Tab-separated table of C-alpha atoms in Angstrom:
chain	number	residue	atom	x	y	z
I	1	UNK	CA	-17.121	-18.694	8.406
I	2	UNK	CA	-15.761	-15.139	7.378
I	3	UNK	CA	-18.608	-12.026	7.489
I	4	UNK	CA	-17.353	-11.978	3.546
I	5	UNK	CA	-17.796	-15.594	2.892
I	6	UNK	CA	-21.210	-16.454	1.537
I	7	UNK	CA	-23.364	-19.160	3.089
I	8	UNK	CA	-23.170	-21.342	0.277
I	9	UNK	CA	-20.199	-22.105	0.293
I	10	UNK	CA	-20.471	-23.974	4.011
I	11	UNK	CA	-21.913	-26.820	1.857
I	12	UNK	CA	-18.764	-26.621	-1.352
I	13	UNK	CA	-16.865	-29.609	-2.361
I	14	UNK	CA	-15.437	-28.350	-5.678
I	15	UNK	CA	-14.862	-30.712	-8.572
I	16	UNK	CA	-12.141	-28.782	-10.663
I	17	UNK	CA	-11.352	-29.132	-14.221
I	18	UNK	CA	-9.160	-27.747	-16.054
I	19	UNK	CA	-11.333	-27.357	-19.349
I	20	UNK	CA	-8.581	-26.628	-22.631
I	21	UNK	CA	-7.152	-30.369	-21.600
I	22	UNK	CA	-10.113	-31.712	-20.370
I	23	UNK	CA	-12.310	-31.453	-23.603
I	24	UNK	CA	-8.835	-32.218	-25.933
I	25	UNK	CA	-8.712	-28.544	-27.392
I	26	UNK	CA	-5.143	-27.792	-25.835
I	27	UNK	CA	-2.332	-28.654	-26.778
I	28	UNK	CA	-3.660	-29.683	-29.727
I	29	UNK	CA	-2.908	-29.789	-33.834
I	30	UNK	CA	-4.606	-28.469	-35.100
I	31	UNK	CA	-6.468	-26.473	-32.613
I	32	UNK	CA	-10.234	-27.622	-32.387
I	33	UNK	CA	-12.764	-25.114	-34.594
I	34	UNK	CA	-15.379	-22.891	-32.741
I	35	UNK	CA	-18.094	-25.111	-34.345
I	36	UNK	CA	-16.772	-28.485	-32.394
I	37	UNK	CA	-18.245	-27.075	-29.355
I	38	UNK	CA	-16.128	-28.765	-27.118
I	39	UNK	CA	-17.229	-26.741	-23.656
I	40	UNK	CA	-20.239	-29.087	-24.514
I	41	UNK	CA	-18.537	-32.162	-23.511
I	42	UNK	CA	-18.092	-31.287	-20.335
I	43	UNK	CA	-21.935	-31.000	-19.500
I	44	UNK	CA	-21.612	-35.158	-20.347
I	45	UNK	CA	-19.370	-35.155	-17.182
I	46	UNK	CA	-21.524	-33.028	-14.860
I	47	UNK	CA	-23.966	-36.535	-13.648
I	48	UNK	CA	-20.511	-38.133	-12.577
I	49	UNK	CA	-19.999	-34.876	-10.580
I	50	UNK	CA	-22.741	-34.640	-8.620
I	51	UNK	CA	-22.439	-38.739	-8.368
I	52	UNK	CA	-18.965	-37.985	-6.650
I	53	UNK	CA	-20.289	-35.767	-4.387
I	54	UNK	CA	-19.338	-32.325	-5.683
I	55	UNK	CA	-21.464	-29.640	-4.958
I	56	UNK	CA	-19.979	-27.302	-7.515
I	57	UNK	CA	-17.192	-27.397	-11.077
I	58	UNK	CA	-14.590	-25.063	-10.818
I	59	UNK	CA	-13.088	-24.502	-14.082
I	60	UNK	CA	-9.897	-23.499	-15.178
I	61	UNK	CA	-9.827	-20.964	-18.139
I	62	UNK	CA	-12.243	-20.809	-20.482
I	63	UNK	CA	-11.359	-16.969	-21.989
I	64	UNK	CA	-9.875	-16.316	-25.352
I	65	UNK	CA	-6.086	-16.842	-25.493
I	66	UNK	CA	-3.425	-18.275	-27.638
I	67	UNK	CA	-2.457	-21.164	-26.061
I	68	UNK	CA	-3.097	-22.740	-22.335
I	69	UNK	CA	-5.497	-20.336	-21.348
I	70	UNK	CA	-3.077	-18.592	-18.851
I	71	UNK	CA	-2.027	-15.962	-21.192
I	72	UNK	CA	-5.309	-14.253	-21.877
I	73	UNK	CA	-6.645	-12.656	-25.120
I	74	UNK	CA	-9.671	-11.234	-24.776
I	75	UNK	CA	-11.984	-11.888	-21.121
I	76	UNK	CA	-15.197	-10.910	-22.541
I	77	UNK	CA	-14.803	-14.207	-25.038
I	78	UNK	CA	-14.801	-17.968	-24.770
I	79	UNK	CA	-12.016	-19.297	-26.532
I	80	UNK	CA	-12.865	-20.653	-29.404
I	81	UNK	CA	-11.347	-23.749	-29.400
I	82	UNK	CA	-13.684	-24.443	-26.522
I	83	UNK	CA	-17.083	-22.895	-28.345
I	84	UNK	CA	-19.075	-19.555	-27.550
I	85	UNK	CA	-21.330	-17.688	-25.262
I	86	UNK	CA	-24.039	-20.067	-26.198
I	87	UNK	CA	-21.648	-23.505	-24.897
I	88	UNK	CA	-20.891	-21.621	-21.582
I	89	UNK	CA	-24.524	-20.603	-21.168
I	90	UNK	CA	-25.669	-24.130	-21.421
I	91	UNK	CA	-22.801	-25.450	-19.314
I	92	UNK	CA	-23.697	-23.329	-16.664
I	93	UNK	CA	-28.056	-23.947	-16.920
I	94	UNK	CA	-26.567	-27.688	-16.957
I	95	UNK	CA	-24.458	-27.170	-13.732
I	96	UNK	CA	-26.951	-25.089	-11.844
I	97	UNK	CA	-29.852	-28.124	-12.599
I	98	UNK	CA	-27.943	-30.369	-11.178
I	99	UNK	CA	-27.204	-27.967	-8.148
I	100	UNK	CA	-23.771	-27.917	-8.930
I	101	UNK	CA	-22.379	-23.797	-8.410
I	102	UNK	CA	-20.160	-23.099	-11.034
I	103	UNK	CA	-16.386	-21.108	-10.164
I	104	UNK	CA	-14.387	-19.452	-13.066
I	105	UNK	CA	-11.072	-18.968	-13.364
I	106	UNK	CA	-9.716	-15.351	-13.302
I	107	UNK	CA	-6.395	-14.368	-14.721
I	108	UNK	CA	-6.308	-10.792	-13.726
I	109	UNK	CA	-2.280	-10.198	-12.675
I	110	UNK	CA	-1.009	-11.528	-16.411
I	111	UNK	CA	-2.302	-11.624	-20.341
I	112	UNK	CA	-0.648	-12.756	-23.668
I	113	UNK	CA	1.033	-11.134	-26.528
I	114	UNK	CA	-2.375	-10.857	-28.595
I	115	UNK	CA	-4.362	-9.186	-25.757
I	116	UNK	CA	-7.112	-6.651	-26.674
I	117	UNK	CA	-5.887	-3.275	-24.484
I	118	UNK	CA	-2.536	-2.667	-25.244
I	119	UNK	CA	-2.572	0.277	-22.845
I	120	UNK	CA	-3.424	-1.920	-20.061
I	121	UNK	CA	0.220	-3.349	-19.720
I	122	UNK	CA	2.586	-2.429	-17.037
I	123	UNK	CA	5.725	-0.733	-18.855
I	124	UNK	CA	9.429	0.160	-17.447
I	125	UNK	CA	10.544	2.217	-19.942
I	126	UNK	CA	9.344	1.283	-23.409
I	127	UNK	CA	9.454	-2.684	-22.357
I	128	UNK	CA	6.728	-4.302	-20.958
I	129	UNK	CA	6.668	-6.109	-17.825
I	130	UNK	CA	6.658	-9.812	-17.509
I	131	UNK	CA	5.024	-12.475	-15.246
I	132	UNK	CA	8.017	-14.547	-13.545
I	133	UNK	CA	10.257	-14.102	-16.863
I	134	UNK	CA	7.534	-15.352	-19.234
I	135	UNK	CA	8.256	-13.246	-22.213
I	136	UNK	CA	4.437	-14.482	-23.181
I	137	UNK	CA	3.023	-13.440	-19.813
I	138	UNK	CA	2.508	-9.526	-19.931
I	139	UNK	CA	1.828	-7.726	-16.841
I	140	UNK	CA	-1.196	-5.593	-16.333
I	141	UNK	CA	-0.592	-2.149	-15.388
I	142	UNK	CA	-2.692	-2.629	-11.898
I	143	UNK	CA	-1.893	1.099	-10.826
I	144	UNK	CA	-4.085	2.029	-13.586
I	145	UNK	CA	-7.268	2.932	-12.513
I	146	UNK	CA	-8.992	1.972	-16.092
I	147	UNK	CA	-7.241	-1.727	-15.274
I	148	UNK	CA	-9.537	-1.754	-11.985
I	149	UNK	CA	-12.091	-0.847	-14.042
I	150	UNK	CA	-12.048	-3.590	-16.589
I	151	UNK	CA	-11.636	-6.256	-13.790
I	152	UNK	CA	-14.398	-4.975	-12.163
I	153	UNK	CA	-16.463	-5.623	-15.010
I	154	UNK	CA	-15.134	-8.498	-16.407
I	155	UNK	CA	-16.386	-10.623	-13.042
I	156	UNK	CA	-20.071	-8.704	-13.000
I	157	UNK	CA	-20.450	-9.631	-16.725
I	158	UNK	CA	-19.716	-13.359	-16.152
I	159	UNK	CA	-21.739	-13.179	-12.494
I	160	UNK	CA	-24.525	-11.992	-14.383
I	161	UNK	CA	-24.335	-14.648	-17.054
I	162	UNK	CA	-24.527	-17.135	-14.219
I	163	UNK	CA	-21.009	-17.868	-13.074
I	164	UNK	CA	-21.194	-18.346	-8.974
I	165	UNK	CA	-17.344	-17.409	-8.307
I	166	UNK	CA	-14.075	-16.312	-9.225
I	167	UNK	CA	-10.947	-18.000	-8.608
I	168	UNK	CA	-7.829	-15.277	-8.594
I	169	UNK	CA	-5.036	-17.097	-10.200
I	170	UNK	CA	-1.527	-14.928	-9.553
I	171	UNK	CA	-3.331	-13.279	-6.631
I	172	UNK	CA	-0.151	-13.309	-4.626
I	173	UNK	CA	1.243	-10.774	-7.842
I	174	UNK	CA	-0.856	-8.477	-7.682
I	175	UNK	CA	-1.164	-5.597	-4.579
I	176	UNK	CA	-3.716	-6.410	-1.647
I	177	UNK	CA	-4.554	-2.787	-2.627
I	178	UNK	CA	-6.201	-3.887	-6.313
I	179	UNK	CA	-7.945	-6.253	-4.969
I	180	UNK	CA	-9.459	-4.482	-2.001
I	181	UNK	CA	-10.417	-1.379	-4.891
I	182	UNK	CA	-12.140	-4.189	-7.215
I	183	UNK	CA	-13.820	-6.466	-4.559
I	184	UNK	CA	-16.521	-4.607	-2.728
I	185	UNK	CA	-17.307	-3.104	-6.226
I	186	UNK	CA	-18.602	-6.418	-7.228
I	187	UNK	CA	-19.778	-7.739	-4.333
I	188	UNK	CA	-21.984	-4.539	-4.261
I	189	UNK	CA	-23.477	-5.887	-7.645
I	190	UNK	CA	-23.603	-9.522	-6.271
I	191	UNK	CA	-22.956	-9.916	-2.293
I	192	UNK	CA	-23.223	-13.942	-2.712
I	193	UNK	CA	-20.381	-13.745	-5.483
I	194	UNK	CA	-17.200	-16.248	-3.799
I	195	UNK	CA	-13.796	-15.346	-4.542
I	196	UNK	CA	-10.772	-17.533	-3.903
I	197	UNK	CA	-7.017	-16.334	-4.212
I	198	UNK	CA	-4.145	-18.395	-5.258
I	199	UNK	CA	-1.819	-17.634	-2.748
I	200	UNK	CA	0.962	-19.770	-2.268
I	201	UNK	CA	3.554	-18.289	0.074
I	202	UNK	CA	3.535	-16.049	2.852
I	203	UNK	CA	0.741	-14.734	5.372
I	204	UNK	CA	-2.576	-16.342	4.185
I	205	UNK	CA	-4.329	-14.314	7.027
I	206	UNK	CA	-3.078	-10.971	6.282
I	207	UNK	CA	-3.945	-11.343	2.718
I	208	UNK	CA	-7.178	-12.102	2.987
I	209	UNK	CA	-8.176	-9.246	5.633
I	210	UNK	CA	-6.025	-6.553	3.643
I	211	UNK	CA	-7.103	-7.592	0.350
I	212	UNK	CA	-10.904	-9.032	1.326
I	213	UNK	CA	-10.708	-12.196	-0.631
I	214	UNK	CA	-13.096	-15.036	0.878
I	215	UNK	CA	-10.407	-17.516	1.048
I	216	UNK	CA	-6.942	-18.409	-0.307
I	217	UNK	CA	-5.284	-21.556	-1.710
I	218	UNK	CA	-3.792	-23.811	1.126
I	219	UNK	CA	-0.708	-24.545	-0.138
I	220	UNK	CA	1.065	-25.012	3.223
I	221	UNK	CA	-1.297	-27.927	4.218
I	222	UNK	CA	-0.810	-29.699	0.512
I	223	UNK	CA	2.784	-29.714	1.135
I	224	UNK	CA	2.596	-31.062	4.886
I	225	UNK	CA	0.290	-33.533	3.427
I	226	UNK	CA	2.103	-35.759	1.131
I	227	UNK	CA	5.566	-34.496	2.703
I	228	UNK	CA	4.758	-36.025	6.250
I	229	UNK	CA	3.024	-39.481	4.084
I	230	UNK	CA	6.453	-39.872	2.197
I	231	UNK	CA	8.522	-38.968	4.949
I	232	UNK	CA	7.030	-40.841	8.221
I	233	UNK	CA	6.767	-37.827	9.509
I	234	UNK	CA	3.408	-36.413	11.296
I	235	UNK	CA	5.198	-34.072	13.198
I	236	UNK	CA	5.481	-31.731	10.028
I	237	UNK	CA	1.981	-32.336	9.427
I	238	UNK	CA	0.771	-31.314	12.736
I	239	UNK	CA	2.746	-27.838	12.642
I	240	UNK	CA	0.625	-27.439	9.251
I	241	UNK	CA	-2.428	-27.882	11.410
I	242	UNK	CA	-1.808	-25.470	14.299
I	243	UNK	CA	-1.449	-23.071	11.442
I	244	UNK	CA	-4.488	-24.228	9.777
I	245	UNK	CA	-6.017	-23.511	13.132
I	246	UNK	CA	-5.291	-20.051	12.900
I	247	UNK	CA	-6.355	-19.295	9.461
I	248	UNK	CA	-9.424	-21.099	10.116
I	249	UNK	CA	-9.480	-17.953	12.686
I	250	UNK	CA	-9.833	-15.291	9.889
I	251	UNK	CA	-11.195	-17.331	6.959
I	252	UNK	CA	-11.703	-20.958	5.392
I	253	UNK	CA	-9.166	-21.843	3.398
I	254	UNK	CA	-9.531	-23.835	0.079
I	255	UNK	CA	-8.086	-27.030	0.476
I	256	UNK	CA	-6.818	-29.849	-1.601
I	257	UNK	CA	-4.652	-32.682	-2.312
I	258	UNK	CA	-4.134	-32.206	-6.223
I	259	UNK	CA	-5.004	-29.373	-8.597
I	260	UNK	CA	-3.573	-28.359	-12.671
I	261	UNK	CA	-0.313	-26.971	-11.463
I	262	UNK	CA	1.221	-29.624	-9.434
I	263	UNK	CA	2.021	-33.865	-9.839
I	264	UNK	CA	-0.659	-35.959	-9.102
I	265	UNK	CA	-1.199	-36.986	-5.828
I	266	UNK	CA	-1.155	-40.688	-6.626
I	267	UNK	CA	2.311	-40.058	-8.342
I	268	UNK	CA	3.373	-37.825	-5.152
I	269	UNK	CA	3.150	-40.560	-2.818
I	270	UNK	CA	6.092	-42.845	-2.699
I	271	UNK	CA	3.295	-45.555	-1.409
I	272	UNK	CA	0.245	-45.668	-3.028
I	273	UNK	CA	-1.659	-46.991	-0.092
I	274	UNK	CA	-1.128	-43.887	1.825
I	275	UNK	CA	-3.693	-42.228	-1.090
I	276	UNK	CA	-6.363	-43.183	1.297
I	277	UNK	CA	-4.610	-41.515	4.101
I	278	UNK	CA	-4.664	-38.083	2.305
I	279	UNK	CA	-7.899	-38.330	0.952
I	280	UNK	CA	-9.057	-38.888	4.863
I	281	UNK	CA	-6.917	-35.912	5.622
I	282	UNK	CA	-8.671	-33.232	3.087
I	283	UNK	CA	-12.027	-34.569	4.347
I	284	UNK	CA	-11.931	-34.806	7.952
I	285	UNK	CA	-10.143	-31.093	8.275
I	286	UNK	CA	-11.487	-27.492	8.264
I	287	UNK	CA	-11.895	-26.033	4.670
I	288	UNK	CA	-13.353	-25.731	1.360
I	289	UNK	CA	-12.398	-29.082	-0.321
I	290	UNK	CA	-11.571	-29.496	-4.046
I	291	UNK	CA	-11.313	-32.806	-6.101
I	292	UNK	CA	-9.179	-32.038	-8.878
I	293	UNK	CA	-10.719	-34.433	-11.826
I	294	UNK	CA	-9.274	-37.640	-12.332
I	295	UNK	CA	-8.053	-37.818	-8.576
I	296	UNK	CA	-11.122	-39.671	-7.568
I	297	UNK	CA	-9.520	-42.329	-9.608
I	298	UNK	CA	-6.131	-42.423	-8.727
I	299	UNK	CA	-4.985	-41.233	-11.905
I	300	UNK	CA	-1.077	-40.567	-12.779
I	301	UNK	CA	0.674	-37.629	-14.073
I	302	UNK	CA	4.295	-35.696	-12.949
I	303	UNK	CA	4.493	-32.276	-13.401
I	304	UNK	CA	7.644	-31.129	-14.979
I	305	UNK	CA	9.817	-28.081	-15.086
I	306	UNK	CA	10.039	-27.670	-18.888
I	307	UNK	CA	7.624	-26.579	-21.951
I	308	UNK	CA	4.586	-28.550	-21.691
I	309	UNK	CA	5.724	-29.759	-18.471
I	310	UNK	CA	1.986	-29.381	-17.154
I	311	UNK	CA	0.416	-31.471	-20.176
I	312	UNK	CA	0.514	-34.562	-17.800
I	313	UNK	CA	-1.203	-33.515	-15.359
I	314	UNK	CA	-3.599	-32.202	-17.331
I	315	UNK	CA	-4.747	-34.733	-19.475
I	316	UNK	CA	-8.135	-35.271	-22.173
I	317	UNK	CA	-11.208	-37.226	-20.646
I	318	UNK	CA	-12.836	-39.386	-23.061
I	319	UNK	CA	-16.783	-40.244	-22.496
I	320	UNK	CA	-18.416	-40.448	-19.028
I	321	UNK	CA	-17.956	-42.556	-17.221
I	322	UNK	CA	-14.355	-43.995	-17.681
I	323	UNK	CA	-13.629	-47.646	-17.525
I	324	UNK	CA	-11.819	-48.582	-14.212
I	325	UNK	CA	-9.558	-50.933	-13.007
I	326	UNK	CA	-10.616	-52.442	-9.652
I	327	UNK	CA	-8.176	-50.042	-8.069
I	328	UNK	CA	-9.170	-47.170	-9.541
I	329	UNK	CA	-13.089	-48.181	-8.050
I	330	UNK	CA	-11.624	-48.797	-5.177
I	331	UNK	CA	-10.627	-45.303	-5.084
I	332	UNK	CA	-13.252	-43.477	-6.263
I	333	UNK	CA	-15.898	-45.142	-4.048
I	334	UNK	CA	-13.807	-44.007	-0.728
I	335	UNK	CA	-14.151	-40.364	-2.449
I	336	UNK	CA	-17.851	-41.191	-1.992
I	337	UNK	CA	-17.678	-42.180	1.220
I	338	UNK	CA	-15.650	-39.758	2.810
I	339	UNK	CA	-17.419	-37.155	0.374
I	340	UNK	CA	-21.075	-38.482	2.195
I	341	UNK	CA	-19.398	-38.054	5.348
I	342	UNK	CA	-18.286	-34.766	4.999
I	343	UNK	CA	-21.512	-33.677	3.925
I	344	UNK	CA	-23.443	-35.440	6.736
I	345	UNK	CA	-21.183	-32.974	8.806
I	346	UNK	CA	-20.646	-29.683	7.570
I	347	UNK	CA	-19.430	-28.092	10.642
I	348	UNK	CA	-16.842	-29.814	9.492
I	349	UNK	CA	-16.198	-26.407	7.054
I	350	UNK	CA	-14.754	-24.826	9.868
I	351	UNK	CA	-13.425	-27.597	12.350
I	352	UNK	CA	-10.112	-27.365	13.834
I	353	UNK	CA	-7.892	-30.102	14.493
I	354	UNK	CA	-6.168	-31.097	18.039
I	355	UNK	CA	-3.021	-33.681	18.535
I	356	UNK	CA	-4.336	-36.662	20.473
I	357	UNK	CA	-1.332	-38.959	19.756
I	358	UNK	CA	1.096	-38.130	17.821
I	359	UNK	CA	4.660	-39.986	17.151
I	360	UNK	CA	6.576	-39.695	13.278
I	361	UNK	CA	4.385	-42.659	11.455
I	362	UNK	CA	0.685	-42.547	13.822
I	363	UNK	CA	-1.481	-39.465	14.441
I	364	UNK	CA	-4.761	-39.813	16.119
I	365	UNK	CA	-6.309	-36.243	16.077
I	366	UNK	CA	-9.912	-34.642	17.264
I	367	UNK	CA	-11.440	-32.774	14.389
I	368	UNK	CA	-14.083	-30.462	15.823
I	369	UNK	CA	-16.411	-27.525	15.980
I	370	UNK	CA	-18.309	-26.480	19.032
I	371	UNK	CA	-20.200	-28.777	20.397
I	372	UNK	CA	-19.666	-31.727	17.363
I	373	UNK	CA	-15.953	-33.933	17.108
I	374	UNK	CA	-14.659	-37.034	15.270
I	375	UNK	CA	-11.309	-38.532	16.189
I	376	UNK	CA	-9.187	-39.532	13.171
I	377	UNK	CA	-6.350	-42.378	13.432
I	378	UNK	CA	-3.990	-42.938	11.207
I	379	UNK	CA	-1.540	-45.076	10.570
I	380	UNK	CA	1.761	-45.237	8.396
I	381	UNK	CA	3.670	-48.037	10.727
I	382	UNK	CA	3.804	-51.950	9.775
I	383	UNK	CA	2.783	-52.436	12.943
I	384	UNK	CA	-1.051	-52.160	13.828
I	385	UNK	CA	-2.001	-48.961	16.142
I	386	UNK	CA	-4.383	-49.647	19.087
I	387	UNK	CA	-6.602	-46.349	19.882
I	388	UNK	CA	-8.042	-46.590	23.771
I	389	UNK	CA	-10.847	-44.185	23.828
I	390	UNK	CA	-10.658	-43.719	27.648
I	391	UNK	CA	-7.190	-42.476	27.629
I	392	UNK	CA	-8.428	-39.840	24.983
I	393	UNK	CA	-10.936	-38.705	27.432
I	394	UNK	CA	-13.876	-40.503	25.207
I	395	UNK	CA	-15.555	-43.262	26.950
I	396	UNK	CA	-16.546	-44.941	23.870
I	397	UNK	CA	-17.343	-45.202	20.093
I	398	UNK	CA	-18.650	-45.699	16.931
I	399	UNK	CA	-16.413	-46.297	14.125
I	400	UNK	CA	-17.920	-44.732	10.500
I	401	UNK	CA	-15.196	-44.818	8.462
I	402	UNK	CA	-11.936	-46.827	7.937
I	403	UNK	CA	-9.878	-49.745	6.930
I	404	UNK	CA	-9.258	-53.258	7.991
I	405	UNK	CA	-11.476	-55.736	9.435
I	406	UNK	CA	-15.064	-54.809	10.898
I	407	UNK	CA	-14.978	-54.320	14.400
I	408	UNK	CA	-18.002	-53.802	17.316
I	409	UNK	CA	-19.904	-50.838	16.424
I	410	UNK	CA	-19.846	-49.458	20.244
I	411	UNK	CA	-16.390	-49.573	21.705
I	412	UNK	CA	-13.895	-48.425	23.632
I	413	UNK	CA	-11.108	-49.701	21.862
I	414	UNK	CA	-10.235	-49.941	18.548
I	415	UNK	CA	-7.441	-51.095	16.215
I	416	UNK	CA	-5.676	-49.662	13.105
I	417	UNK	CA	-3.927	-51.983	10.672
I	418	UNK	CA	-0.769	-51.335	9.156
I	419	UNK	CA	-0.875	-48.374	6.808
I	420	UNK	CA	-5.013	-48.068	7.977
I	421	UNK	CA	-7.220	-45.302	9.156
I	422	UNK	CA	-10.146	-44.983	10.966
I	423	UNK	CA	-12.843	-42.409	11.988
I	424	UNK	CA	-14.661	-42.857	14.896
I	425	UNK	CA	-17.974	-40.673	16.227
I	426	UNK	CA	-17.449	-40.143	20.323
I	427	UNK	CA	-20.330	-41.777	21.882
């Protein structure tokens, strides 16, 4: 654990939503009124949270803005397509009964055309500066001390109405130097505040010390994850976990398999059996999981490069809980189960990972922290994997989690089927 990161947050497995699809209100035409209160249904979904195993909803916008929530209007406002101060207020009282902490979604590097503070925006000339090319994506002026300001108070006014963490989307944007003026001015105002970067390239470590975020989004591991499953290919996986290693060094990274800006994991994977392979690999590693909704039950969607190329993957839920196919069960009661065991373990926040066997299609790793381990097997192969505890310097033990056919529950010896897992407690 960071000195920054609150204690918490040792216990997180984030459900995230992305709300303006979620709840129908975007895109939509027309555009749901304020008096629909659609923030509302999401409080319907908060039971099959916590029966999932989350310990906390992080949201994706919920600010005024003019269309997908990215391209801000006004962050003292819920959009009104989604409802008003008094929906968010009883989303949150809903969340926090259930013991469910509650992360927001800050766009603080980018706003849209209709945004409140013209004066805020970053200008070359007499143009304003865009986001990536986005002509709707204006650029805060973040050398302006009045834009540190704002910020500032934008996350102590939603802290204060309840709201347990930020998430910094476009943190890789914006200067280390922002964030490091704006940080320890809220955390002075609420030290058990959590904020999470989205960082996607470069050096996660240096970030995070230079800019004093609590964590950044693991990117690198995501990648490694269903690139090695497609590939056959665990050596590219294992590189990802030495470096995990070392970020797990300076702080805990927020990990994931699927979130609102990429395809699907189910539609990632060129075979769908390796889904369970994944899933064993966000919940047996060091981090701060998140379940991005509809993952837990294997649901489809391809991002594309195009106008509403995200809409896909970020689809409307109808009324909780969903019917299933037998798959789709199948698949949300091994989120469950590796969920329970997670929790069961939560040194398992901060465990780093160490090569037992490793060849392109098997890896057998020990995930550990101090004195606590679990070895993981997996297997990609046709051809079933045999794991001899003895030559991985464990005399025996106890499998808790995997695939195939029951086996002894002491042993010394175990196998893995084709395309199987296990997890097995050292005895």
């Amino acid at each position: 654990m960071t000195a920054a990161e609150p204690e918490w947050v040792r216990h997180v497995v984030w459900w995230h939503i992305y709300p303006l699809g979620f709840v129908g209100a975007y895109p939509a035409d027309p555009p749901p009124a304020l008096e629909e209160h659609r923030l509302r249904r999401v409080i319907a979904w908060l039971d099959h949270a916590v029966t999932l195993g989350a310990s906390g909803i992080a949201l994706g916008p919920v600010f005024a803005s003019r269309t997908h929530g990215y391209d801000t209007t006004d962050h003292y406002d819920i959009d009104p397509r989604l409802g008003d101060d008094d929906d968010f207020d009883a989303l949150v009282d809903a969340a926090h009964q259930r013991g469910l902490r509650v992360l927001l979604d800050g766009v603080f590097n980018h706003v849209g055309p209709d945004f409140v503070e013209p004066s805020f925006l970053r200008r070359t000339g007499d143009e304003v500066d865009t986001f990536e090319g986005h002509g709707d994506l204006l650029a805060l002026d973040h050398d302006n001390p009045a834009v540190a300001d704002y910020v500032t108070d934008v996350m102590t006014h939603w802290l204060r109405r309840g709201a347990d963490g930020w998430r910094l989307d476009a943190a890789y944007a914006v200067a280390d130097g922002f964030w490091a003026q704006v940080l320890p001015r809220v955390r002075q105002q609420f030290p058990q505040a959590y904020f999470v970067a989205e960082i996607i390239h470069g050096d996660y470590a240096a970030r995070v010390q230079e800019a004093g975020f609590d964590s950044v989004t693991q990117y690198e591991l995501w990648k490694a994850v269903w690139s090695a499953l497609n590939d056959g290919n665990f050596h590219e996986l294992n590189w990802a976990l030495v470096r995990h290693n070392e970020f797990l060094d300076t702080f805990v990274p927020l990990t994931f398999v699927g979130n609102h800006d990429v395809t699907r994991i189910a539609s990632r994977l060129d075979d769908i059996r390796h889904l369970e392979h994944a899933l064993v690999l966000l919940m047996t590693t060091g981090g701060t999981p998140s379940v991005y909704a509809g993952d837990e039950f294997a649901f489809r969607g391809v991002k594309e490069e195009r106008f509403g190329g995200d809409d896909a993957v970020r689809p409307e839920f109808g009324s909780a809980p969903p019917q299933l196919d037998t798959h789709s069960t199948d698949v949300f009661r091994l989120h469950q189960h590796l969920i329970g065991l997670r929790r069961r373990h939560p040194w398992l926040h901060t465990a780093r990972t160490e090569a037992l066997r490793l060849d392109n299609r098997r890896y057998v790793y020990r995930t550990g922290a101090g004195p606590d381990s679990l070895i993981v097997a997996l297997n990609i192969d046709d051809s079933p994997l045999t794991v001899s505890l003895p030559d991985l310097g464990v005399p025996q033990g106890q499998i808790v989690a995997g695939s195939g056919a029951p086996q002894p529950e002491i042993l010394s010896a175990a196998e893995v089927p084709p395309h199987g897992w296990l997890v097995i407690a050292p005895r």
